[in-house]
XYZ file of C-alpha atoms in Angstrom:
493
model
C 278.819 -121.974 30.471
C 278.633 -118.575 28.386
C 278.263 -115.746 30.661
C 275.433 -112.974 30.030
C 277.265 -110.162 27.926
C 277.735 -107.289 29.988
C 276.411 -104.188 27.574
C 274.610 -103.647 24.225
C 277.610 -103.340 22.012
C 279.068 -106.773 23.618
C 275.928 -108.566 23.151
C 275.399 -107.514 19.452
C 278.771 -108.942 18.809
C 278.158 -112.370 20.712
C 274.762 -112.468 18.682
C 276.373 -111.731 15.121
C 278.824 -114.843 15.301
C 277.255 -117.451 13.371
C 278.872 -120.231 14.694
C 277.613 -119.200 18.572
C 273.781 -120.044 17.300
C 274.548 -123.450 16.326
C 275.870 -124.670 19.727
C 273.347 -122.387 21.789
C 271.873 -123.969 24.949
C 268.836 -122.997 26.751
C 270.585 -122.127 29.336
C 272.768 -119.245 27.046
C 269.611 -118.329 25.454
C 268.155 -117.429 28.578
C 271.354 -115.014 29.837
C 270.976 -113.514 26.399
C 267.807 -111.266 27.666
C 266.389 -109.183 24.789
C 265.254 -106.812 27.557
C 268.542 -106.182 28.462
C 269.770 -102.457 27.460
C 266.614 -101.803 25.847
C 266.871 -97.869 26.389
C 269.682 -97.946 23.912
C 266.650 -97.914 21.130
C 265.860 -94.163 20.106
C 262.383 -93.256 20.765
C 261.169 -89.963 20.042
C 259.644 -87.830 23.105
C 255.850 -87.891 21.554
C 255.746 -91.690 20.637
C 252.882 -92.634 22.902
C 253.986 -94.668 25.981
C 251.672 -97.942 24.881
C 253.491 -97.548 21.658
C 256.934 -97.614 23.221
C 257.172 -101.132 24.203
C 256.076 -102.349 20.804
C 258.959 -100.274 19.316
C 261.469 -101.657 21.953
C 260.878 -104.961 20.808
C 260.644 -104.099 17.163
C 263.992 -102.430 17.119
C 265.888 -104.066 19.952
C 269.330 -103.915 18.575
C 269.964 -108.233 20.211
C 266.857 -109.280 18.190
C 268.001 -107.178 14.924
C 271.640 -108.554 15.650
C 270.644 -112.146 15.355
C 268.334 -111.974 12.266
C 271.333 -110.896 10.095
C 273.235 -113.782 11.531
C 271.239 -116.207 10.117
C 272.114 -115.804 7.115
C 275.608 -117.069 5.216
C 278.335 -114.393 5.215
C 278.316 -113.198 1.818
C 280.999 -112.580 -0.547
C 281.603 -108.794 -1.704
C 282.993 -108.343 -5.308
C 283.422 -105.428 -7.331
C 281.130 -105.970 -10.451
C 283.497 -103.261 -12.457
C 286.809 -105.397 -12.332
C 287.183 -108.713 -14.285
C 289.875 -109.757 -11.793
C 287.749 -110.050 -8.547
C 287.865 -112.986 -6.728
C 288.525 -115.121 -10.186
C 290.518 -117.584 -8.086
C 288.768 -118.196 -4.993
C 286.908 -120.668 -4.570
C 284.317 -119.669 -2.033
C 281.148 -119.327 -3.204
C 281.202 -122.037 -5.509
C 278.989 -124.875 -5.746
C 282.373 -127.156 -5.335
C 280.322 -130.121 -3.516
C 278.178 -130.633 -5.955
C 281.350 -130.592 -8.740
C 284.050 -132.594 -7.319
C 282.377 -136.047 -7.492
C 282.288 -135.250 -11.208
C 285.210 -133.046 -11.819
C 287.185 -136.228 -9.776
C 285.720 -139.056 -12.199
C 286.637 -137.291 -15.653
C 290.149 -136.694 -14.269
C 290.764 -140.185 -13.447
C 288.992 -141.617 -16.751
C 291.254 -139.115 -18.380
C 294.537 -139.874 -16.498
C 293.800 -143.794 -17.142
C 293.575 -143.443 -20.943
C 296.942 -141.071 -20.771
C 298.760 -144.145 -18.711
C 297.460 -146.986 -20.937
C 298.250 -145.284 -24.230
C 301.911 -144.243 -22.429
C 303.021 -147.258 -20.660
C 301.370 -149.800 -23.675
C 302.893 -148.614 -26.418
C 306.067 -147.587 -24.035
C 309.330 -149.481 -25.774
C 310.421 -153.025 -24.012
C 307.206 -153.071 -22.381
C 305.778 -156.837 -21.385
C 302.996 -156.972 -24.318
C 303.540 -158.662 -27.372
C 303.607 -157.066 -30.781
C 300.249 -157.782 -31.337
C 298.722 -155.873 -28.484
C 301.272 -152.933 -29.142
C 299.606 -152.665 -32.659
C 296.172 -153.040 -31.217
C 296.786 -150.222 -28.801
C 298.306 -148.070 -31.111
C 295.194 -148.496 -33.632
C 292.825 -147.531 -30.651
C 294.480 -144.752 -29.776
C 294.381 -143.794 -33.676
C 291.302 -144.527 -33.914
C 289.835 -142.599 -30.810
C 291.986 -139.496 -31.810
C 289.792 -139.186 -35.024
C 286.820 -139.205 -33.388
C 287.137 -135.644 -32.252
C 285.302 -134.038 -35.078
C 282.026 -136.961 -34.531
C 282.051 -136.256 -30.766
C 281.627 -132.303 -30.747
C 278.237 -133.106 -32.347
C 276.833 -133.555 -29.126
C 278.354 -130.379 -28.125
C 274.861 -128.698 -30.139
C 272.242 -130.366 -28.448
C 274.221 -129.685 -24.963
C 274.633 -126.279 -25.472
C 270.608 -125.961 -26.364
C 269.691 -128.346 -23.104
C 272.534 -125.532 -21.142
C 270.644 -122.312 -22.811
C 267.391 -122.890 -21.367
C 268.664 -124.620 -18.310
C 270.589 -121.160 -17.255
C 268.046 -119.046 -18.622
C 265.114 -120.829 -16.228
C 267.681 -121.194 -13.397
C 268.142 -117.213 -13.696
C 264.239 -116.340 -13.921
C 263.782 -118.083 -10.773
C 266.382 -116.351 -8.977
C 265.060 -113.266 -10.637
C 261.414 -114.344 -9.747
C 262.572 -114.873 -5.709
C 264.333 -112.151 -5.223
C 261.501 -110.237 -6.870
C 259.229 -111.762 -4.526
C 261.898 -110.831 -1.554
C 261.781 -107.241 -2.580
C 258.253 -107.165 -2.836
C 257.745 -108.272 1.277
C 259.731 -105.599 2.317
C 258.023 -102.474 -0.045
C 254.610 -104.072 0.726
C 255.206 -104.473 3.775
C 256.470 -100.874 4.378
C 253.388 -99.436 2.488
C 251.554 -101.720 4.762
C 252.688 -100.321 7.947
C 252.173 -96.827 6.776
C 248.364 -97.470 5.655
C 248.048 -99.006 8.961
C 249.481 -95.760 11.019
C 248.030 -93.300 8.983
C 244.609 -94.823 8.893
C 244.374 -95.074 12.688
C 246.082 -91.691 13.403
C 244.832 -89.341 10.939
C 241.284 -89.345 13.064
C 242.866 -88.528 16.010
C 244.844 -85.782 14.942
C 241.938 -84.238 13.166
C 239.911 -84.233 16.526
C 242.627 -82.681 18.349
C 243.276 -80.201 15.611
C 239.763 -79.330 15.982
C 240.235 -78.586 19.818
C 243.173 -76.453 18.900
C 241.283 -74.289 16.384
C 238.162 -74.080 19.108
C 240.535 -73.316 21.597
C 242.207 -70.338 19.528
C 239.121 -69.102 18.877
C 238.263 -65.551 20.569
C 234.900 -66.323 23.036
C 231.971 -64.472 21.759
C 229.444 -62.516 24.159
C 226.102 -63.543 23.295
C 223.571 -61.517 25.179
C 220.628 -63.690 24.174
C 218.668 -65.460 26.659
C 218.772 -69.085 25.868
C 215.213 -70.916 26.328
C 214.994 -74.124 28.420
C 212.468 -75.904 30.053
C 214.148 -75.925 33.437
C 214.234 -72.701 34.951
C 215.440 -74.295 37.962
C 218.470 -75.087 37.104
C 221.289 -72.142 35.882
C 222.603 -71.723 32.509
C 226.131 -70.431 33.715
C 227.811 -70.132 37.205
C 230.582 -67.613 37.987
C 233.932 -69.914 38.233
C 237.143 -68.674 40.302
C 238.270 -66.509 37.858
C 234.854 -64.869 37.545
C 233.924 -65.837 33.807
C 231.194 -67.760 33.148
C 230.138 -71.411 32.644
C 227.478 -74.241 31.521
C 227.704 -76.735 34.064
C 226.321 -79.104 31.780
C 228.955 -78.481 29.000
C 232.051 -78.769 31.659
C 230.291 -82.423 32.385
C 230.125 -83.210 29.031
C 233.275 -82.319 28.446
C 234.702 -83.991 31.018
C 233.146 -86.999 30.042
C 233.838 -87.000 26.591
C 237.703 -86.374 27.530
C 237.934 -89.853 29.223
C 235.970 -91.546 26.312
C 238.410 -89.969 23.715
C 241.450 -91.248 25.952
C 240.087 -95.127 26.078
C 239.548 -94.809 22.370
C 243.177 -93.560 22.011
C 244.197 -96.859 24.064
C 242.519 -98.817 21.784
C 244.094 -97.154 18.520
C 247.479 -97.573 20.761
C 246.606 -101.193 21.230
C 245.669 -102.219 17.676
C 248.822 -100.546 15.730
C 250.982 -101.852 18.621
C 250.230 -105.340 17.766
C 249.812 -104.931 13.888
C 253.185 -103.754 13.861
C 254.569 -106.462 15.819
C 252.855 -108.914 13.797
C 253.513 -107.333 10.689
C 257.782 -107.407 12.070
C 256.951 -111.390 12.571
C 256.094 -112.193 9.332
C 259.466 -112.012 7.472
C 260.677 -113.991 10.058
C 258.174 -116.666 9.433
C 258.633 -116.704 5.825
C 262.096 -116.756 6.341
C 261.269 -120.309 9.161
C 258.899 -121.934 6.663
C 260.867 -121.721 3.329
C 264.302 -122.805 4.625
C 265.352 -126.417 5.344
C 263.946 -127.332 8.648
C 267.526 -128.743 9.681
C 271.038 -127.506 9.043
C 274.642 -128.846 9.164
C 275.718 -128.905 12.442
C 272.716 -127.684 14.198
C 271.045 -129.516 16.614
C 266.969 -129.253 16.609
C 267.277 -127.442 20.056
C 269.636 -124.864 19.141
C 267.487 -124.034 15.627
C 264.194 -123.758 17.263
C 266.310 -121.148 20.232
C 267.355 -119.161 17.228
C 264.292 -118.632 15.846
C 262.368 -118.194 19.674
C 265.033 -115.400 20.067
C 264.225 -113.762 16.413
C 260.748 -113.465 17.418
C 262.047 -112.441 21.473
C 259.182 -110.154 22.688
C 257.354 -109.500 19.985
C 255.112 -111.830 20.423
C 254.232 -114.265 24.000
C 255.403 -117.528 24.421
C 251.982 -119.219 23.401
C 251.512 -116.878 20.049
C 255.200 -117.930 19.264
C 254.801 -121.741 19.938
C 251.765 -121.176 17.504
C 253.889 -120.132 15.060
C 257.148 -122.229 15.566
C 255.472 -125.543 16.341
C 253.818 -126.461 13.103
C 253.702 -130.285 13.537
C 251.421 -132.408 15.923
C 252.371 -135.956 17.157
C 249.687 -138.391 17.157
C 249.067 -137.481 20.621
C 247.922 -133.785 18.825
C 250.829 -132.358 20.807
C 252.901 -129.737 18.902
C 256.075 -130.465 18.370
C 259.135 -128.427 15.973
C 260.601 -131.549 14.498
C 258.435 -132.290 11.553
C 259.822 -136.125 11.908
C 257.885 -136.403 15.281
C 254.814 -135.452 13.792
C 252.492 -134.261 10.569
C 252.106 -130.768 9.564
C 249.168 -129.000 10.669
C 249.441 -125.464 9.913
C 252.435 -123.451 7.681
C 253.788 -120.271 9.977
C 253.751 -117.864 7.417
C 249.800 -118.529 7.387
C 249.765 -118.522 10.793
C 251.285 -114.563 10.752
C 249.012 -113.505 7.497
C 245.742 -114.740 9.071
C 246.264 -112.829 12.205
C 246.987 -109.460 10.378
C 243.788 -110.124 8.322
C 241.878 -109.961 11.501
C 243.675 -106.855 12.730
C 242.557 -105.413 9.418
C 238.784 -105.708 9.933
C 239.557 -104.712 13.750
C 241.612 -101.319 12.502
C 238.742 -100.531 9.876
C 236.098 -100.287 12.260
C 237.745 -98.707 15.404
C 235.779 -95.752 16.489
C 237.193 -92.199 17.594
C 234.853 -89.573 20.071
C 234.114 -86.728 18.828
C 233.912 -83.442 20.054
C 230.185 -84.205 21.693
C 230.973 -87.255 23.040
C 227.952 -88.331 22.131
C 228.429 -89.753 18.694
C 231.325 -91.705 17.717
C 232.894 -90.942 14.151
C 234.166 -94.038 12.120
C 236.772 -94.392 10.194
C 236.165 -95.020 6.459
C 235.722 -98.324 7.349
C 235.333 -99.482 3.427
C 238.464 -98.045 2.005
C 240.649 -98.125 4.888
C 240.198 -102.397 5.211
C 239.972 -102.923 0.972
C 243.527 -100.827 1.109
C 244.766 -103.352 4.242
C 243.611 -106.533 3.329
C 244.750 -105.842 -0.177
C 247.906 -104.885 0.877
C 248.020 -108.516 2.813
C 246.966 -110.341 -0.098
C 249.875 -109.101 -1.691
C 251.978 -110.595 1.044
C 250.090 -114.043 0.509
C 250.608 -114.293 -3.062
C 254.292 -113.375 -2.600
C 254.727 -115.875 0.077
C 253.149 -117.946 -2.176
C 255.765 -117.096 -4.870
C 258.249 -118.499 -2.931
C 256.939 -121.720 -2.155
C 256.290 -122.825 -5.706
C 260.166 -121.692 -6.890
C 260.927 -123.476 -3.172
C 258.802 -127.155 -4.267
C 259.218 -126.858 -7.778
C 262.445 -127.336 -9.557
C 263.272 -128.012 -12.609
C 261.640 -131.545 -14.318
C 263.577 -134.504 -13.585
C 262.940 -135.305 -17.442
C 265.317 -132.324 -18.705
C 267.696 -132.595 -15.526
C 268.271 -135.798 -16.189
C 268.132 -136.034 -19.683
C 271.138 -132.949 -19.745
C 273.060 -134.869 -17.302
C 273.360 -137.871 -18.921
C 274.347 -136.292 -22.597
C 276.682 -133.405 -20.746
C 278.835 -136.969 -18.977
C 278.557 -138.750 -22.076
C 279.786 -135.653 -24.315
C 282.841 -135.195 -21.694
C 283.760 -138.770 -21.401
C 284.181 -138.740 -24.873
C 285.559 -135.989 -25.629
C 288.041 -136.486 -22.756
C 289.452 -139.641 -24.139
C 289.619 -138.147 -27.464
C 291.736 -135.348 -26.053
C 293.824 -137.671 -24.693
C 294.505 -140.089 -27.177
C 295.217 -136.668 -29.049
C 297.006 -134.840 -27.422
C 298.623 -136.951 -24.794
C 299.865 -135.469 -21.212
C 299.273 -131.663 -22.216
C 295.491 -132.555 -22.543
C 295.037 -133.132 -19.260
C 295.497 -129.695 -17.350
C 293.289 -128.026 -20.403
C 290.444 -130.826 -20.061
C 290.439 -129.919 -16.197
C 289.596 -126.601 -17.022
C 286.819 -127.442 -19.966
C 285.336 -130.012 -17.281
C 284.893 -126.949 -14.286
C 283.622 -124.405 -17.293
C 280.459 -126.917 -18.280
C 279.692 -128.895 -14.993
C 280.074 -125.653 -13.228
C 277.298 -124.194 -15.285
C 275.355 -127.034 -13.984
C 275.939 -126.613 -10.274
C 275.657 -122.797 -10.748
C 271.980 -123.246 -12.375
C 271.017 -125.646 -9.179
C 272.734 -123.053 -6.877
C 270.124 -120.194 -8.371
C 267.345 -122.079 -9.100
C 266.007 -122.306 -5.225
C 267.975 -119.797 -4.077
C 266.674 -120.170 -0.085
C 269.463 -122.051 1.658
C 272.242 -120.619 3.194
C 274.314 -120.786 0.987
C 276.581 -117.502 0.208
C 274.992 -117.302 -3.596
C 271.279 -117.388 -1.915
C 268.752 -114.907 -0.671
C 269.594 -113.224 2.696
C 266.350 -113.625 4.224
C 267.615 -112.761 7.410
C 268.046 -109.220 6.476
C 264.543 -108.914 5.122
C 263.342 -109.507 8.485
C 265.962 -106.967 9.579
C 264.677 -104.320 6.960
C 261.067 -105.053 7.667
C 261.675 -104.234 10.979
C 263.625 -101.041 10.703
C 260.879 -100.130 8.471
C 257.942 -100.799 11.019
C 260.072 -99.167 13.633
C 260.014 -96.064 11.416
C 256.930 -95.720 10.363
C 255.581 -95.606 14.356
C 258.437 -93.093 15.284
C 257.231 -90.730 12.441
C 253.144 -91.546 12.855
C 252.071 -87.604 13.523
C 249.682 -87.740 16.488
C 248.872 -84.323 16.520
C 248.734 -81.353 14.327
C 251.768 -79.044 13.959
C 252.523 -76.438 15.647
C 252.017 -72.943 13.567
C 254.682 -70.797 14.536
């Protein structure tokens, strides 16, 4: 049993190991409360309080902790210096090159000891063999020159194989970079649309409030004489009555239309902070070595944390019905009924339309005073499109690779080209081949493992896209953008 951390700075730790999330229980989940410490999270004095709790959650330094420690631990390098980290071998795609790299040395090696210990003096073949050994060996030696032909039509097969394997990479992080700028621009549309009303009504009060009182000594005309056009208040100046009801009234109508502006950006913004996170759930491998299903599905649960309820997060997790039509998270108990990024994107579309036509009270509070309904949702929803088609992006380079007609077909002439031109070497070149031909092997199959190792770059692997730390950036961002949404007008000094 893992007991609950004991402050902020403890708990960030805990939640940055990567190897704690893969043997998390329910039970440790639950001690790790994302509530806990949550005044640690800097919130400017005129954030509105409904805004607040959105911003606690957004930037709760647990939830941020564990997004980045989803992701494989990179490996720094310094791009300037030839030298850096030549010789390690982290980093590597070594699993997919040491079933190869092990079969060329052995066909290699066996050549070297039948051409040593055959034609080896005393040995226990006849003359004939010896002869018939030594002609193969001859024979293979000068085929060096006929085997490097294939070395063309390999290298062509390589050039486009790198060149589409770096275009993809190029293409997903593109896409990865465009999630978090649209994303940020969407956030800001979002704020400024909604507050920009509001803090032109209550600039408006500010300049009517500054504004000398004027003595008007004409008699306004009414129909009921009965009832006074001003009363003497306390302080012996003079009122309408009526005006100090209306007033009043249209105070309380301009503070439940606040509420609702509070509302609306409170849970854009945490939708908006769930969508990385979603991207990030749908695109990568639904299990992981080592993981249990349990402990992934926790991990995720607690990326989300309070951001969104327990049902709205289920909604989004649980993509898979049984035939029972219960959701389940394991996609082999069930078929897939709805993708979570979709899930996220469809929900801020409806927040759009809500945001575009959310009314502010005016000064009468009599008439209500839209928002430019028409620009403000075109600039939303086409900021969400954007999102779609990038998520969209990421799926193709995720379910498309390369043709199994050109993988294949460069496979099978890259083996054939070393085989041969291994046993060449060797019949060549004898014992000192071997170490070289090691070297030439790693060179070309590595170029092969790196090109598979970019070309779907959403593992997590150390070469691959942190996605974790989009959701991380996203969020920062969000948080931001509602600590520095301007409420009211400045202050002239």
């Amino acid at each position: 049993m893992v007991n609950p951390p004991s402050s902020t700075a403890e708990l960030n730790k805990v939640l940055s190991s990567r190897r704690l999330w893969s043997e998390i229980t329910n039970n440790e989940a639950t001690h790790a409360r994302l509530d806990k410490d949550t005044h640690t999270v800097s919130i400017p004095s005129d954030v509105p309080p409904m805004l607040r709790s959105a911003l606690c959650a957004i930037l709760n330094p647990a939830r941020l902790a564990s997004l980045e420690a989803f992701d494989a631990e990179p490996i720094p390098y310094d791009p300037y210096s030839i030298f850096s980290h030549i010789l390690t071998l982290r980093g590597r795609n070594f699993s997919m090159m040491a079933a190869p790299l092990l079969v060329l040395t052995v066909w290699g090696l066996s050549w070297q000891l039948i051409f040593r210990y055959a034609l080896e003096p005393g040995s226990e073949y006849s003359d004939q063999i010896h002869i018939y050994i030594s002609d193969v060996q001859d024979t293979i030696a000068s085929l060096d020159d006929l085997i490097n032909q294939f070395l063309l039509p390999v290298s062509f097969l390589f050039a486009f194989r790198l060149g589409r394997a770096a275009v993809r990479f190029w293409d997903a992080r593109q896409a990865l970079g465009r999630v978090i700028a649209t994303s940020r621009a969407n956030i800001a549309t979002v704020s400024v649309g909604l507050a920009a009303p509001i803090r032109r009504r209550r600039m408006k009060q500010m300049m009517q409030e500054n504004t000398p009182r004027q003595q008007c000594n004409d008699e306004i005309a009414t129909d009921d004489k009965h009832i006074p056009q001003t009363v003497k208040t306390l302080d012996g100046e003079e009122a309408n009555p009526s005006n100090s009801l209306v007033h009043k009234a249209g105070t309380e109508v301009e503070e439940d239309e606040d509420k609702k502006v509070y509302t609306l950006l409170s849970e854009y913004a945490r939708w908006l902070s769930v969508l990385p996170i979603s991207i990030d759930f749908f695109i990568r491998p639904r299990t992981r070595p080592n993981w249990t299903k349990d402990a992934l599905y926790n991990k995720k649960r607690f990326e989300i944390g309070p951001l969104l309820s327990d049902e709205d997060a289920n909604h989004v997790l649980l993509e898979f019905e049984n035939d029972m039509r219960q959701p389940q998270f394991d996609p082999s108990d069930g078929v897939r009924v709805r993708e979570a990024p979709l899930v996220v994107l469809n929900r801020l579309h409806e927040l759009a339309y809500d945001i575009a036509f959310v009314s502010h009270a005016n000064d009468d509070a009599t008439r209500y005073e839209p928002t430019p309904h028409g620009f403000l949702y075109q600039q939303i929803n086409d900021q969400v499109n954007i999102l779609i088609e990038t998520y969209g992006t990421m799926e193709r380079i995720k379910n498309t690779p390369l043709p199994f007609v050109y993988a294949v077909h460069l496979r099978t002439f890259l083996l054939l080209y070393l085989l041969l031109w291994n046993m060449s070497s060797v019949a060549k070149y004898g014992w000192l081949a071997l170490p070289v031909l090691f070297a030439a092997n790693w060179s070309l199959i590595g170029l092969e493992a790196a090109a598979v190792e970019c070309e779907s770059p959403f593992y997590w692997n150390r070469n691959h896209l942190p996605l974790g730390k989009m959701s991380k950036v996203v969020a920062m961002n969000v948080g931001q953008a509602l600590k520095e949404v301007r409420w009211s007008p400045a202050k002239s000094t």
